[in-house]
Coordinates of C-alpha atoms and ligand atoms in Angstrom, one line a residue:
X30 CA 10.7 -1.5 15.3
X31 CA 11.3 -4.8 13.7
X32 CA 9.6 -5.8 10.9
X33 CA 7.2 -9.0 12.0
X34 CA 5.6 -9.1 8.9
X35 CA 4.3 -13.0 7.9
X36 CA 6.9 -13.0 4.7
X37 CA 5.3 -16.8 3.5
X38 CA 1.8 -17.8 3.5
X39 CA 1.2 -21.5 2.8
X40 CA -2.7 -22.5 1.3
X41 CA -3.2 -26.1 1.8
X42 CA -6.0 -27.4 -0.4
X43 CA -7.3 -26.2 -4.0
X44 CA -10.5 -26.6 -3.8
X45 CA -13.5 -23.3 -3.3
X46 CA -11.7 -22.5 -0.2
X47 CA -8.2 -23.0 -1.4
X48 CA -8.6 -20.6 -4.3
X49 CA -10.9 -18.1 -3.1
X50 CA -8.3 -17.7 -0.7
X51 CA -5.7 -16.9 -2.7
X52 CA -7.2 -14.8 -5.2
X53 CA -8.6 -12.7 -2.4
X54 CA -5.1 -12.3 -0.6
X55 CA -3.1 -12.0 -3.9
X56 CA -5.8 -9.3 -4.4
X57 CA -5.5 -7.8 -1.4
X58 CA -1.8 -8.0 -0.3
X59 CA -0.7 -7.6 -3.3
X60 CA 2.3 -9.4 -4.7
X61 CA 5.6 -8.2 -2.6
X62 CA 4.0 -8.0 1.1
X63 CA 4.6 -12.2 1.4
X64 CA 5.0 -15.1 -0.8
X65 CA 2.1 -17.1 -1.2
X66 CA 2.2 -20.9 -1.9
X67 CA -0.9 -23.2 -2.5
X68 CA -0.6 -26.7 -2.1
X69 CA -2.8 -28.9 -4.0
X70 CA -3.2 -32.9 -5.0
X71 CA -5.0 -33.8 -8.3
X72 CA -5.1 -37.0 -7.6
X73 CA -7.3 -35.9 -4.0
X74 CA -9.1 -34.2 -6.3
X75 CA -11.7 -31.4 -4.8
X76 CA -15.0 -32.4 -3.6
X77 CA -16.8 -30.9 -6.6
X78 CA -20.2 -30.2 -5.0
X79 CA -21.1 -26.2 -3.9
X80 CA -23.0 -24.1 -6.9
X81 CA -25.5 -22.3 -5.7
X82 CA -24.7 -19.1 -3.6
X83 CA -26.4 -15.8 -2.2
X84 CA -26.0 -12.2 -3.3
X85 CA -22.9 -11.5 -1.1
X86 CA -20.7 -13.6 -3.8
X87 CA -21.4 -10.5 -5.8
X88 CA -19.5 -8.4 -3.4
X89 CA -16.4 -10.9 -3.6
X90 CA -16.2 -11.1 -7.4
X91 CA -16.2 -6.8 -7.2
X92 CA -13.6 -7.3 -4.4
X93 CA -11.5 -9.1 -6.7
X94 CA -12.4 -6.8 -9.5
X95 CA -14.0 -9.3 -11.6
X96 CA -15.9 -9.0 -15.0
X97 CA -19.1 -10.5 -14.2
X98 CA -20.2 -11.6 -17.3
X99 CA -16.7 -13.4 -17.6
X100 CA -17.2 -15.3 -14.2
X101 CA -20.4 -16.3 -15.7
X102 CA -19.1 -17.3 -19.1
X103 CA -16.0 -19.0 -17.2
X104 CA -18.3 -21.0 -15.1
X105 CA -21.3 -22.0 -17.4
X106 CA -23.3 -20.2 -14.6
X107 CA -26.5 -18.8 -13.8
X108 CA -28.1 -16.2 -11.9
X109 CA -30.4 -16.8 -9.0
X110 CA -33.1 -14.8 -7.6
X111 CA -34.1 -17.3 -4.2
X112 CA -35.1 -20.2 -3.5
X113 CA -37.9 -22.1 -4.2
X114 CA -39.4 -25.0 -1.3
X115 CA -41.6 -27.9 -2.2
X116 CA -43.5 -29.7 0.5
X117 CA -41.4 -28.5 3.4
X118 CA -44.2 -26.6 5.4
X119 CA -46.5 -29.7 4.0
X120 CA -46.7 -31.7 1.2
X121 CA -48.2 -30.4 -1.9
X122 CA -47.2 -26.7 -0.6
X123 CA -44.7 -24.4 -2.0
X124 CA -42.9 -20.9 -1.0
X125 CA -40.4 -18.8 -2.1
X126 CA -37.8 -17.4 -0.2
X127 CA -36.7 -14.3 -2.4
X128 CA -33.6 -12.4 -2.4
X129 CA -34.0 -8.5 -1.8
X130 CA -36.7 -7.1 0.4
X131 CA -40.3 -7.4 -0.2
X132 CA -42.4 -4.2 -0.8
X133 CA -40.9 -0.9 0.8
X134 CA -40.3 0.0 4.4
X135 CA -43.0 3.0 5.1
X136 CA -43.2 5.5 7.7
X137 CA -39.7 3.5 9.7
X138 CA -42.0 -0.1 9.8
X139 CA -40.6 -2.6 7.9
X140 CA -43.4 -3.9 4.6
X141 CA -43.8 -6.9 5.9
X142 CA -45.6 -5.6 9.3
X143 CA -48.4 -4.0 7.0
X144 CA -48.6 -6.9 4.6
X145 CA -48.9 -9.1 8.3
X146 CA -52.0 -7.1 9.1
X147 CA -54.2 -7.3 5.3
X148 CA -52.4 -10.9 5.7
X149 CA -54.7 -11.7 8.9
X150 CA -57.8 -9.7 7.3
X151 CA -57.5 -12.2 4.2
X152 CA -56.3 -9.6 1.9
X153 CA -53.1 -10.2 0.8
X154 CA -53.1 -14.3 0.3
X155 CA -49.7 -14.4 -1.4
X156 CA -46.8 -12.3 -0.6
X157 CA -44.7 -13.1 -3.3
X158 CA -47.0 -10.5 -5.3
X159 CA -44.5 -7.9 -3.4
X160 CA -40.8 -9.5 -4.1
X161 CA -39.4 -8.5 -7.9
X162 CA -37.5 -11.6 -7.4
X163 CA -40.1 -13.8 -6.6
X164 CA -42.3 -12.6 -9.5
X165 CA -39.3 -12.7 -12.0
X166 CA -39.0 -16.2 -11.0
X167 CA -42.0 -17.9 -11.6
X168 CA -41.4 -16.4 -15.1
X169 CA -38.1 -17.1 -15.5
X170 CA -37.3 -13.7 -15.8
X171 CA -33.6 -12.0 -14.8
X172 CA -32.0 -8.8 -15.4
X173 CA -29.2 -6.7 -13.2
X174 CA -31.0 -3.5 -11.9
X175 CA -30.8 -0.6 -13.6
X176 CA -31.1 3.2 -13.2
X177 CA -35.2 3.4 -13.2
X178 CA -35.8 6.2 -10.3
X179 CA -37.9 4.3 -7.6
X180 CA -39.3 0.8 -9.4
X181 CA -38.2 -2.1 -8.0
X182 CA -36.2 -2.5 -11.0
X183 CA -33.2 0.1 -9.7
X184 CA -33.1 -2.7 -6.9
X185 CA -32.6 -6.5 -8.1
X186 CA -30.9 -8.7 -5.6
X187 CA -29.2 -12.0 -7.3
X188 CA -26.5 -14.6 -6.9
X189 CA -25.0 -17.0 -8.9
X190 CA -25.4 -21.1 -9.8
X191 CA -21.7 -22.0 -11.0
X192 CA -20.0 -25.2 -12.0
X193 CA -17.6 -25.6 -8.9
X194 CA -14.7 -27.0 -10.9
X195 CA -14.9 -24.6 -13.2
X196 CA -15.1 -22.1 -10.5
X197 CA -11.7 -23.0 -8.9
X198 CA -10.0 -22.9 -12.5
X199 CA -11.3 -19.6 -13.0
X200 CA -10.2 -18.4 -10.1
X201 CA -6.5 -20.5 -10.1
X202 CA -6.3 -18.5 -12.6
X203 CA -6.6 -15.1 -11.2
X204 CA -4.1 -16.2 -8.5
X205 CA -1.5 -17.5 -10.6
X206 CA -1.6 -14.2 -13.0
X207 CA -1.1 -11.9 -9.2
X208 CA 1.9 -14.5 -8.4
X209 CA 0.5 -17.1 -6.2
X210 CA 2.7 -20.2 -7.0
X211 CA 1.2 -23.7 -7.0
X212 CA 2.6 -26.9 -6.1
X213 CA 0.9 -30.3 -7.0
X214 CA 1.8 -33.2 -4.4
X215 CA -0.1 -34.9 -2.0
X216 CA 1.1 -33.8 1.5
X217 CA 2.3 -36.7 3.8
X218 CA 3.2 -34.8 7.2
X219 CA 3.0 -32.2 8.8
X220 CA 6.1 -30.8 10.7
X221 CA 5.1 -28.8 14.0
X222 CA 7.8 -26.6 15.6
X223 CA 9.2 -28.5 19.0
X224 CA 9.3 -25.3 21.1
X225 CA 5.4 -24.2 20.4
X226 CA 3.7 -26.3 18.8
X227 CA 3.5 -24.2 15.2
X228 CA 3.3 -25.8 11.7
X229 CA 6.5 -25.6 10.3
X230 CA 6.4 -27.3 7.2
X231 CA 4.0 -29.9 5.0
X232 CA 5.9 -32.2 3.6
X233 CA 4.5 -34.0 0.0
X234 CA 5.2 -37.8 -1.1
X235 CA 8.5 -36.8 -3.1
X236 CA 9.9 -36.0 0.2
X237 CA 10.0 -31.7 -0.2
X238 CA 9.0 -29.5 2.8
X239 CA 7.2 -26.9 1.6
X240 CA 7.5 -24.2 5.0
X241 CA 5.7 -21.1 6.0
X242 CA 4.9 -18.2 8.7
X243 CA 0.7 -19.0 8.2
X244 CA -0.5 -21.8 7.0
X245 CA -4.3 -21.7 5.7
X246 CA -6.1 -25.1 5.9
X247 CA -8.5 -25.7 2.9
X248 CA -8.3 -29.4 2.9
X249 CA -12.0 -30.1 3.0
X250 CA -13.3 -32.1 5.5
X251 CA -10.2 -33.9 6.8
X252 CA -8.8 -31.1 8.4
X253 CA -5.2 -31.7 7.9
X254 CA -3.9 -29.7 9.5
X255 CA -6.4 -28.0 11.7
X256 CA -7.5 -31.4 13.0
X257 CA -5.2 -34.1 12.2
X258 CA -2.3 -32.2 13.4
X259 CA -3.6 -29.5 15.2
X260 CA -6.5 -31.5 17.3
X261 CA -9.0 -29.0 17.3
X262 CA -11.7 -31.1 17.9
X263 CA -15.4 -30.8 16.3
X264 CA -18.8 -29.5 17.5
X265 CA -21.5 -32.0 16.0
X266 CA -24.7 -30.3 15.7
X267 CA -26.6 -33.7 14.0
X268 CA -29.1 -33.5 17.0
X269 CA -30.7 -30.1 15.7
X270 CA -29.6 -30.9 11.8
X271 CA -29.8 -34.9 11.6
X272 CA -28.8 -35.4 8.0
X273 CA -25.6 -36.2 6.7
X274 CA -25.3 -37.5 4.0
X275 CA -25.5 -36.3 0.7
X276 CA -25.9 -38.2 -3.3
X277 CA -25.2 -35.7 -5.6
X278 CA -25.6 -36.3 -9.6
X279 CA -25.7 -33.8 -12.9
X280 CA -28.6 -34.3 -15.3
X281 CA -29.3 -33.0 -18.5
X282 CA -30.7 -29.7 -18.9
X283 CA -34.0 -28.6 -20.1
X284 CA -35.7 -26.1 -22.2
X285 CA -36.1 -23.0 -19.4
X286 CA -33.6 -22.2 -16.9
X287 CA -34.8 -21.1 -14.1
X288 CA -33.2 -18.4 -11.9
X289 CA -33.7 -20.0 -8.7
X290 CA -32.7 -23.2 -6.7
X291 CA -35.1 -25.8 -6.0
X292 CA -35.2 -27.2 -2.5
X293 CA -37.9 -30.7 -2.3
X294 CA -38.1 -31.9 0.9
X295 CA -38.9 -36.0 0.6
X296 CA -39.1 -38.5 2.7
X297 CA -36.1 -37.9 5.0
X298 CA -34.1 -35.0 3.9
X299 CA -34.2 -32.6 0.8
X300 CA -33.6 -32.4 -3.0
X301 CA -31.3 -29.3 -4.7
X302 CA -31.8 -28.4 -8.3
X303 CA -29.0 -26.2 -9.4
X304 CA -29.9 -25.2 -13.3
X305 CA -26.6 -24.5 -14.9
X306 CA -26.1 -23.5 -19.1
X307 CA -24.7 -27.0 -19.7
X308 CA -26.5 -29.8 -17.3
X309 CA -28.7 -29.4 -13.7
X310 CA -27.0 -30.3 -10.6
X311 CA -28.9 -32.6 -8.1
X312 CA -28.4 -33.9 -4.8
X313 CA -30.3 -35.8 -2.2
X314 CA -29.2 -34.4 1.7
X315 CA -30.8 -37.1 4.0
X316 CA -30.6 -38.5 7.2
X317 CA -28.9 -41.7 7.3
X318 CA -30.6 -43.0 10.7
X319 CA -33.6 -42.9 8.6
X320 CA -32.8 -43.7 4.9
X321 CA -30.5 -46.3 3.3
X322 CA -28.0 -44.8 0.2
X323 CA -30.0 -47.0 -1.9
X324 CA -33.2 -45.3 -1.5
X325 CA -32.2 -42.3 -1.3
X326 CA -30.3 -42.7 -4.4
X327 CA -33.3 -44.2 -6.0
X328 CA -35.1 -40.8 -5.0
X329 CA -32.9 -39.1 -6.2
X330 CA -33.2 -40.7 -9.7
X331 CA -36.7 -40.6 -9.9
X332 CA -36.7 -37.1 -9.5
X333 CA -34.4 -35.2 -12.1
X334 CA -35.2 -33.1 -15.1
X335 CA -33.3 -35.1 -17.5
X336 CA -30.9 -38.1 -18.0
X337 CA -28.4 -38.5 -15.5
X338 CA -24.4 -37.7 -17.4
X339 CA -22.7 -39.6 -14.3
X340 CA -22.9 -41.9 -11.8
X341 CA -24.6 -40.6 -8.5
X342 CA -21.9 -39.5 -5.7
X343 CA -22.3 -40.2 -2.1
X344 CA -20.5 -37.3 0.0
X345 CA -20.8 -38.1 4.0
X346 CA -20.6 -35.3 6.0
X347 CA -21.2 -34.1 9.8
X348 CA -23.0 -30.8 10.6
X349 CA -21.3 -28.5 13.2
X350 CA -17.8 -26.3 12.7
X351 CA -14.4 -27.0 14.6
X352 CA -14.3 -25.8 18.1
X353 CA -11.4 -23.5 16.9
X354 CA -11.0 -22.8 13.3
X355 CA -8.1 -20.9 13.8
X356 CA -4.8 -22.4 16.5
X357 CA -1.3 -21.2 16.3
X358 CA -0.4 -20.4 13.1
X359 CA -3.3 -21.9 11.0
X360 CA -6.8 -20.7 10.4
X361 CA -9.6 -23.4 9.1
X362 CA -11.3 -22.2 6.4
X363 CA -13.9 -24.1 4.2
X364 CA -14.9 -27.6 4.8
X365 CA -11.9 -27.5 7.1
X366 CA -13.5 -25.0 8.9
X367 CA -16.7 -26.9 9.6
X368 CA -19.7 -27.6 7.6
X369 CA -23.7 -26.7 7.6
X370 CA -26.0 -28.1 5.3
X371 CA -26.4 -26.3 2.1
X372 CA -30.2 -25.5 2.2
X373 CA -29.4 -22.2 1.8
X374 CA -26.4 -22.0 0.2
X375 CA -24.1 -20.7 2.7
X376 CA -20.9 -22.2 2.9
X377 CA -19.2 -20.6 0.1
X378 CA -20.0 -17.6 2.2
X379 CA -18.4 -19.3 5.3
X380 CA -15.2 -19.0 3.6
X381 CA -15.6 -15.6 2.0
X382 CA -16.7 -14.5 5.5
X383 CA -13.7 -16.3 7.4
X384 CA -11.1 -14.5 4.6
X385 CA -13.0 -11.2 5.0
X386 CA -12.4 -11.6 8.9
X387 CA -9.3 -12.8 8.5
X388 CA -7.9 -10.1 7.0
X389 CA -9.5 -7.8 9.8
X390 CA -7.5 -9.5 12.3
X391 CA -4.4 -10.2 9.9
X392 CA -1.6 -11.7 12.0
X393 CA 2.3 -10.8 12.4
X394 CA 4.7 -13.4 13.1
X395 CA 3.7 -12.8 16.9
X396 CA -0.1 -14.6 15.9
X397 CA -1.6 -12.2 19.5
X398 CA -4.0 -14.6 21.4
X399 CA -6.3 -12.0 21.4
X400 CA -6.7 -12.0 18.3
X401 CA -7.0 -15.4 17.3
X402 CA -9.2 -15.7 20.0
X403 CA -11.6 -12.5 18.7
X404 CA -11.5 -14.4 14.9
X405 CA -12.3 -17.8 16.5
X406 CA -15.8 -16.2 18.7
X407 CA -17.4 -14.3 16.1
X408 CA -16.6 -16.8 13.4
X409 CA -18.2 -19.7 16.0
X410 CA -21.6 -16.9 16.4
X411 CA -21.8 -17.3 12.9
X412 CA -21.6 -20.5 12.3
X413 CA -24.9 -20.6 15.5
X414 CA -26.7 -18.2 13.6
X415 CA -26.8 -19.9 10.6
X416 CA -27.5 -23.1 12.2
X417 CA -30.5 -21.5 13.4
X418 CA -31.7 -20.2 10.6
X419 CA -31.4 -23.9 9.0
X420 CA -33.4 -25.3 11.8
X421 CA -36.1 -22.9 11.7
X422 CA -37.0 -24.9 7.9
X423 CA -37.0 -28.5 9.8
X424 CA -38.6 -27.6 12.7
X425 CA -41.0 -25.5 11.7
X426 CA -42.9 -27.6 9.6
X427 CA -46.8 -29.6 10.1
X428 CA -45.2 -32.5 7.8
X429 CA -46.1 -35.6 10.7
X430 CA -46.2 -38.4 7.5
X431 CA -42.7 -39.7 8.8
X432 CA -40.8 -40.5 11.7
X433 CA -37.8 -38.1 10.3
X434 CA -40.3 -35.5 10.3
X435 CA -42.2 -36.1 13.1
X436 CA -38.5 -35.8 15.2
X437 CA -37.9 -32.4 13.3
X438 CA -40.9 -31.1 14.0
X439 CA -40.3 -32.0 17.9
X440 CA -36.8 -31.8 18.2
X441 CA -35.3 -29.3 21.1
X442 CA -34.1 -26.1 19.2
X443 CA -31.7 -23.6 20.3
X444 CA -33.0 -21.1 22.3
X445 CA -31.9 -18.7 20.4
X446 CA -34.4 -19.8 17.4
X447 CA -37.3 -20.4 19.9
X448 CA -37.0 -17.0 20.7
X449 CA -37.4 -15.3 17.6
X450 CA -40.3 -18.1 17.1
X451 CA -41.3 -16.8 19.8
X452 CA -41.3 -13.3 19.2
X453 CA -42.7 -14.1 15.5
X454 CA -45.8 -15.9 16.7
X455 CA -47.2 -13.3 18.6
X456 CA -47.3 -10.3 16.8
X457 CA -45.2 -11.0 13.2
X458 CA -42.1 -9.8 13.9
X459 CA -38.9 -11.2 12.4
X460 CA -35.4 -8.8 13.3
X461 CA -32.1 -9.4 12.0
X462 CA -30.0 -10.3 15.7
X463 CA -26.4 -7.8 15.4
X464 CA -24.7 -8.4 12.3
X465 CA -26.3 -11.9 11.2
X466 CA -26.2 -12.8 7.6
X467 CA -30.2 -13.0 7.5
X468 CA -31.9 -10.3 7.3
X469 CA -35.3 -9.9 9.0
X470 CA -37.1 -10.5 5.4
X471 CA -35.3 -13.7 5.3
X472 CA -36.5 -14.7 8.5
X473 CA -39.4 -13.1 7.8
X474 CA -39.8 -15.5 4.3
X475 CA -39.2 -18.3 6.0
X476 CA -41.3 -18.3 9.3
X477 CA -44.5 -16.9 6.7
X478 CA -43.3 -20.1 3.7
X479 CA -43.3 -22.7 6.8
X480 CA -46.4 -21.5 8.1
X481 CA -46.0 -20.2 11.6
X482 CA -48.7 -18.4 12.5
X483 CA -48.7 -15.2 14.1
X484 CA -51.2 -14.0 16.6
X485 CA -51.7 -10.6 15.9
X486 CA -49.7 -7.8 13.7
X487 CA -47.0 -5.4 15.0
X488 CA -49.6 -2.3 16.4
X489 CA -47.1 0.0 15.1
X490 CA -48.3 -0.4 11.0
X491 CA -51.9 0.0 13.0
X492 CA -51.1 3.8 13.0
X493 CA -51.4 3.7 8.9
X494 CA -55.5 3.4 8.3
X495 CA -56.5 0.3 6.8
X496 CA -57.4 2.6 3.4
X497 CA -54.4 4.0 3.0
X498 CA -52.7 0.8 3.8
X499 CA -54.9 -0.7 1.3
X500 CA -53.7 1.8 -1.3
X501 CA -50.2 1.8 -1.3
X502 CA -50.0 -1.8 -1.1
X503 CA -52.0 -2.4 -3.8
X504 CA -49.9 0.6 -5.6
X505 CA -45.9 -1.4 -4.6
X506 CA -48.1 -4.6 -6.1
X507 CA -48.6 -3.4 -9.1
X508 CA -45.1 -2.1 -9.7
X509 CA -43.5 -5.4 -8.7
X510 CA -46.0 -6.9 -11.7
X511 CA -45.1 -4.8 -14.2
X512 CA -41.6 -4.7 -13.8
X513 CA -41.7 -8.4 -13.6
X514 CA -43.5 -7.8 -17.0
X515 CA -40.5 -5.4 -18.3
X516 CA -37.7 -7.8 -17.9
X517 CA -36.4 -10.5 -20.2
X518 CA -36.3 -14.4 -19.8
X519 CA -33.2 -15.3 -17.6
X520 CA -32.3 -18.1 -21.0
X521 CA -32.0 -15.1 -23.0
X522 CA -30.6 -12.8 -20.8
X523 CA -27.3 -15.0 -20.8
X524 CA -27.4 -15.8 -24.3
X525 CA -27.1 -12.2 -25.0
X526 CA -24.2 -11.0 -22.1
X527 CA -22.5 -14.5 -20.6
X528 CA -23.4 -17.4 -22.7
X529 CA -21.0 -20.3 -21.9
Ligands
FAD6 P1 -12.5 -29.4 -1.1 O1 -13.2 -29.1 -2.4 O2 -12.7 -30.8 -0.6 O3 -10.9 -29.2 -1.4 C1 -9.9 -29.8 -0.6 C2 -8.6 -29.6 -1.3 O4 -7.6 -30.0 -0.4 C3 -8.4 -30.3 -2.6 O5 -7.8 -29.5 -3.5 C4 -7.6 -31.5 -2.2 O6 -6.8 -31.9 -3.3 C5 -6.7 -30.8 -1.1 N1 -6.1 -31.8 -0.2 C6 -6.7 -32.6 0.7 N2 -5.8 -33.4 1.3 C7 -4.6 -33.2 0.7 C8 -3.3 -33.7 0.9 N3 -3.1 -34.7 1.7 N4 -2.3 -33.2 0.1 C9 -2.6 -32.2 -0.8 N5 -3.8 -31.7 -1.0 C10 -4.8 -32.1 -0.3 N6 -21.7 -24.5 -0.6 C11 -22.4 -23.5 -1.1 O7 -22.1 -22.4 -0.9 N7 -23.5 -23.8 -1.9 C12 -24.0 -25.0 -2.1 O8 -24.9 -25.2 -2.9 C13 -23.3 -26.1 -1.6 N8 -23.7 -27.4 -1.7 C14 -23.0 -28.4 -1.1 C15 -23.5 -29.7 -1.2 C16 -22.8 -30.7 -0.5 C17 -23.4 -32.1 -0.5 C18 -21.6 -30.5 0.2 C19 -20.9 -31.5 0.9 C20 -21.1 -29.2 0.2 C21 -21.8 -28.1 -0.4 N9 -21.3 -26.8 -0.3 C22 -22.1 -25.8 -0.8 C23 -20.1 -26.6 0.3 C24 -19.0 -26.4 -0.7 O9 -18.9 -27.5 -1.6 C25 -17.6 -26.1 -0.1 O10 -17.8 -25.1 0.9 C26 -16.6 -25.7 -1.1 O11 -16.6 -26.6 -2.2 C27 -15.3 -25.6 -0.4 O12 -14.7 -26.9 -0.3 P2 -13.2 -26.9 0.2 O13 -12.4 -26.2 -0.8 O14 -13.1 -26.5 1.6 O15 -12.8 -28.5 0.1

């Protein structure tokens, strides 16, 4: 048999995407099964946004066998237990959607069915009384689990808040220490092979042709190669997510740091708060059929922590994915890739998902259809599931101050979403759908934070007697409070194992 191997892997882009992938396939191919090559332009520059993420970014740093208090350090980061919502159900109401699961499954029905049914008796007002996380932080507590038997505390899910250019340094320099080479130059063509159509070669402004077997495209949202050379067109999903545009600026930080994101919703679109060691970063998502930059810059303003340290940034973008993220001999991944919203922080785990299936279906020089075509399906279901998830907070709301809201609130969904609306309002439920990446407590968060209202509770936690229900509940609640108790402030936790 002949050896088909890809020998040359070209990375074009050194941005999240651009370096995650190289670390992880330095990591994983190690450094004599191809050469890898990334090509990057300074004066492009990255786009310098994307610092909040969910737990599964723990699971890539262990991939890469990374010291976690070193990433941290490295990136001036933070640890986050959820996130918290201002005024999106309506205004002047707040919820938590928590990392980790809330209470503890009993008897094969999940906790959230029995809190459902003291829920509808008027018993259980607040359910963040059951989620460590969300107790830990409204007291700006953090702590990794540790060994403690059955407490809540043998079972704390986090993620991380990072500075993202400090974040692709780190990680450059991971990649360069396994034998990744990079190239600065801003790439001028792109050479496709006459017979089929493949990328060749990029060629930079001094005129060198830099060539490969795969080419990865993490040139942000312009596609390079995927789009501009490739024509791989672009699913716009504006109708079901109409903002897009984004002002993002760093303030100065203040006295508590608190381990969550902060999501506001205003007048037509959203605020983040990202608390970092050294500043907070803040950005104002909005719709532009319904707000100028200027006032949505003036928002923006009148609604940090501290003094601004730059001048506000406005980053346009369009919600939706490319209709094929992977053609030929190039696979999309980041902003490339597509793009959705980062209310819930997911596209760094867009591109950790799109490397992890990459490397499922890794290629030979042959690049089979059917495997490209496998990569680009589930990686288009993902993108659709997410979406969903992302509508649910817009639509979902009883906000009717504003036209933006009022639309939201009316808007046709996918069907997909109405379903498990569907399913939610009449007897609780909330499931996870195959392998999504929310979990039913997610789903379960946010249809409970927005205030849908179920009907009835699932008749399956009915077979537990209201006493005993009563009981344990009341037992997992006071566990959650006292190991919310036991744990430090998140400020001092990093002071005493990452501080920056
Ligand atoms: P970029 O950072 O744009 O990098 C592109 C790279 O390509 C750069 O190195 C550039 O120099 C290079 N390049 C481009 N053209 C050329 C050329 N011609 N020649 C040579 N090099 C070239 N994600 C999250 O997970 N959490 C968040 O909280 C979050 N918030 C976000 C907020 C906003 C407003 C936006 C827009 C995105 C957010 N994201 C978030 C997404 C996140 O920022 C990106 O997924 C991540 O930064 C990856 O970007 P990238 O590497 O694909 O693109």
């Amino acid at each position: 048999m002949t050896d088909n191997r890809v020998r040359s892997i070209v990375i074009v882009g050194g941005g999240t995407a651009g370096w995650m992938t190289a670390a992880t396939l330095a990591r994983i191919l190690g450094p004599d099964y191809a050469k890898i090559t990334l090509v990057e332009s300074d004066a492009i520059g990255i786009i310098g946004v994307g610092e909040a993420t969910i737990p599964q970014m723990a699971t890539f740093n262990r991939m890469l066998g990374l010291d976690e208090d070193a990433f941290v350090r490295a990136t001036k980061g933070s640890f986050k237990l959820g996130i918290q919502f201002v005024d999106w159900a309506r205004i002047g109401h707040t919820y938590f959607h928590p990392f980790g699961r809330y209470g503890l499954d009993m008897q094969g029905v999940s906790f959230h069915a029995y809190f459902q049914r003291m829920h509808l008796l008027g018993e259980a007002p607040d359910i963040d009384a059951w989620s460590l996380q969300a107790q830990a932080a409204k007291g700006n507590k953090f702590m990794r689990s540790i060994d403690a038997g059955n407490s809540p505390l043998s079972d704390i899910a986090y993620a991380f808040h990072f500075d993202a250019g400090l974040y692709a340094k780190f990680l450059r320099g991971y990649a360069e220490a396994r034998g990744v080479v990079r190239r600065e130059g801003k790439i001028v063509d792109v050479r496709l092979r006459g017979e089929d159509g493949f990328v060749e070669s990029v060629v930079l402004e001094s005129g060198e042709a830099v060539d490969g077997d795969l080419f990865i495209d993490c040139s942000g949202f312009r596609g390079l190669l995927i789009e501009q050379a490739l024509g791989a067109g672009y699913t716009d999903w504006k109708r079901f997510l109409p903002c897009d545009r984004a002002i993002a600026v760093p303030c100065a930080s203040v006295e508590e740091w608190t381990p969550y994101t902060r999501s506001t919703a205003h007048r037509a679109g959203w605020q983040w708060r990202i608390p970092l060691q050294h500043r907070i970063g803040n950005g104002h998502v909005f719709a532009s059929d319904h707000m100028s930059d200027d006032e949505a810059t003036a928002i923006l303003l009148a609604n940090l922590d501290g003094e601004p340290l730059a001048e506000p940034r406005t980053v346009p973008f369009v919600t939706g994915h490319r209709n094929k993220a992977w053609i030929k001999n190039c696979v999309a991944i980041g902003l490339s890739g597509g793009f959705l919203e980062p209310l819930e922080s997911t596209s760094i785990w867009l591109i950790q998902s799109g490397l992890s299936r990459l490397l499922t279906m890794f290629p030979d020089r042959g690049f089979d259809p059917a495997d490209i075509h496998r990569y680009n399906r589930i990686m288009q279901t993902e993108y659709e599931e997410i979406r969903d998830f992302l509508v649910l907070h817009y639509h979902a709301t009883q906000r009717d101050d504003l036209p933006f809201w009022d639309y939201c609130r009316t808007m046709e969904i996918p069907e997909r979403l109405a379903e498990k609306m569907r399913v939610y309002r009449a007897h609780g439920r909330a499931f996870r759908e195959n392998e999504e990446l929310f979990n039913d407590t997610s789903w379960y968060a946010v249809m409970h934070g927005q205030l849908l209202k179920p009907r009835s509770f699932d008749p399956v936690a009915g077979v537990m007697s209201l006493d005993e229900t009563r009981a344990r509940l009341a037992h997992i609640r006071e566990a959650v409070a006292n190991s919310a108790e036991y744990m430090p402030k998140h400020r001092d936790f990093i002071a005493e194992h990452c501080a920056a």
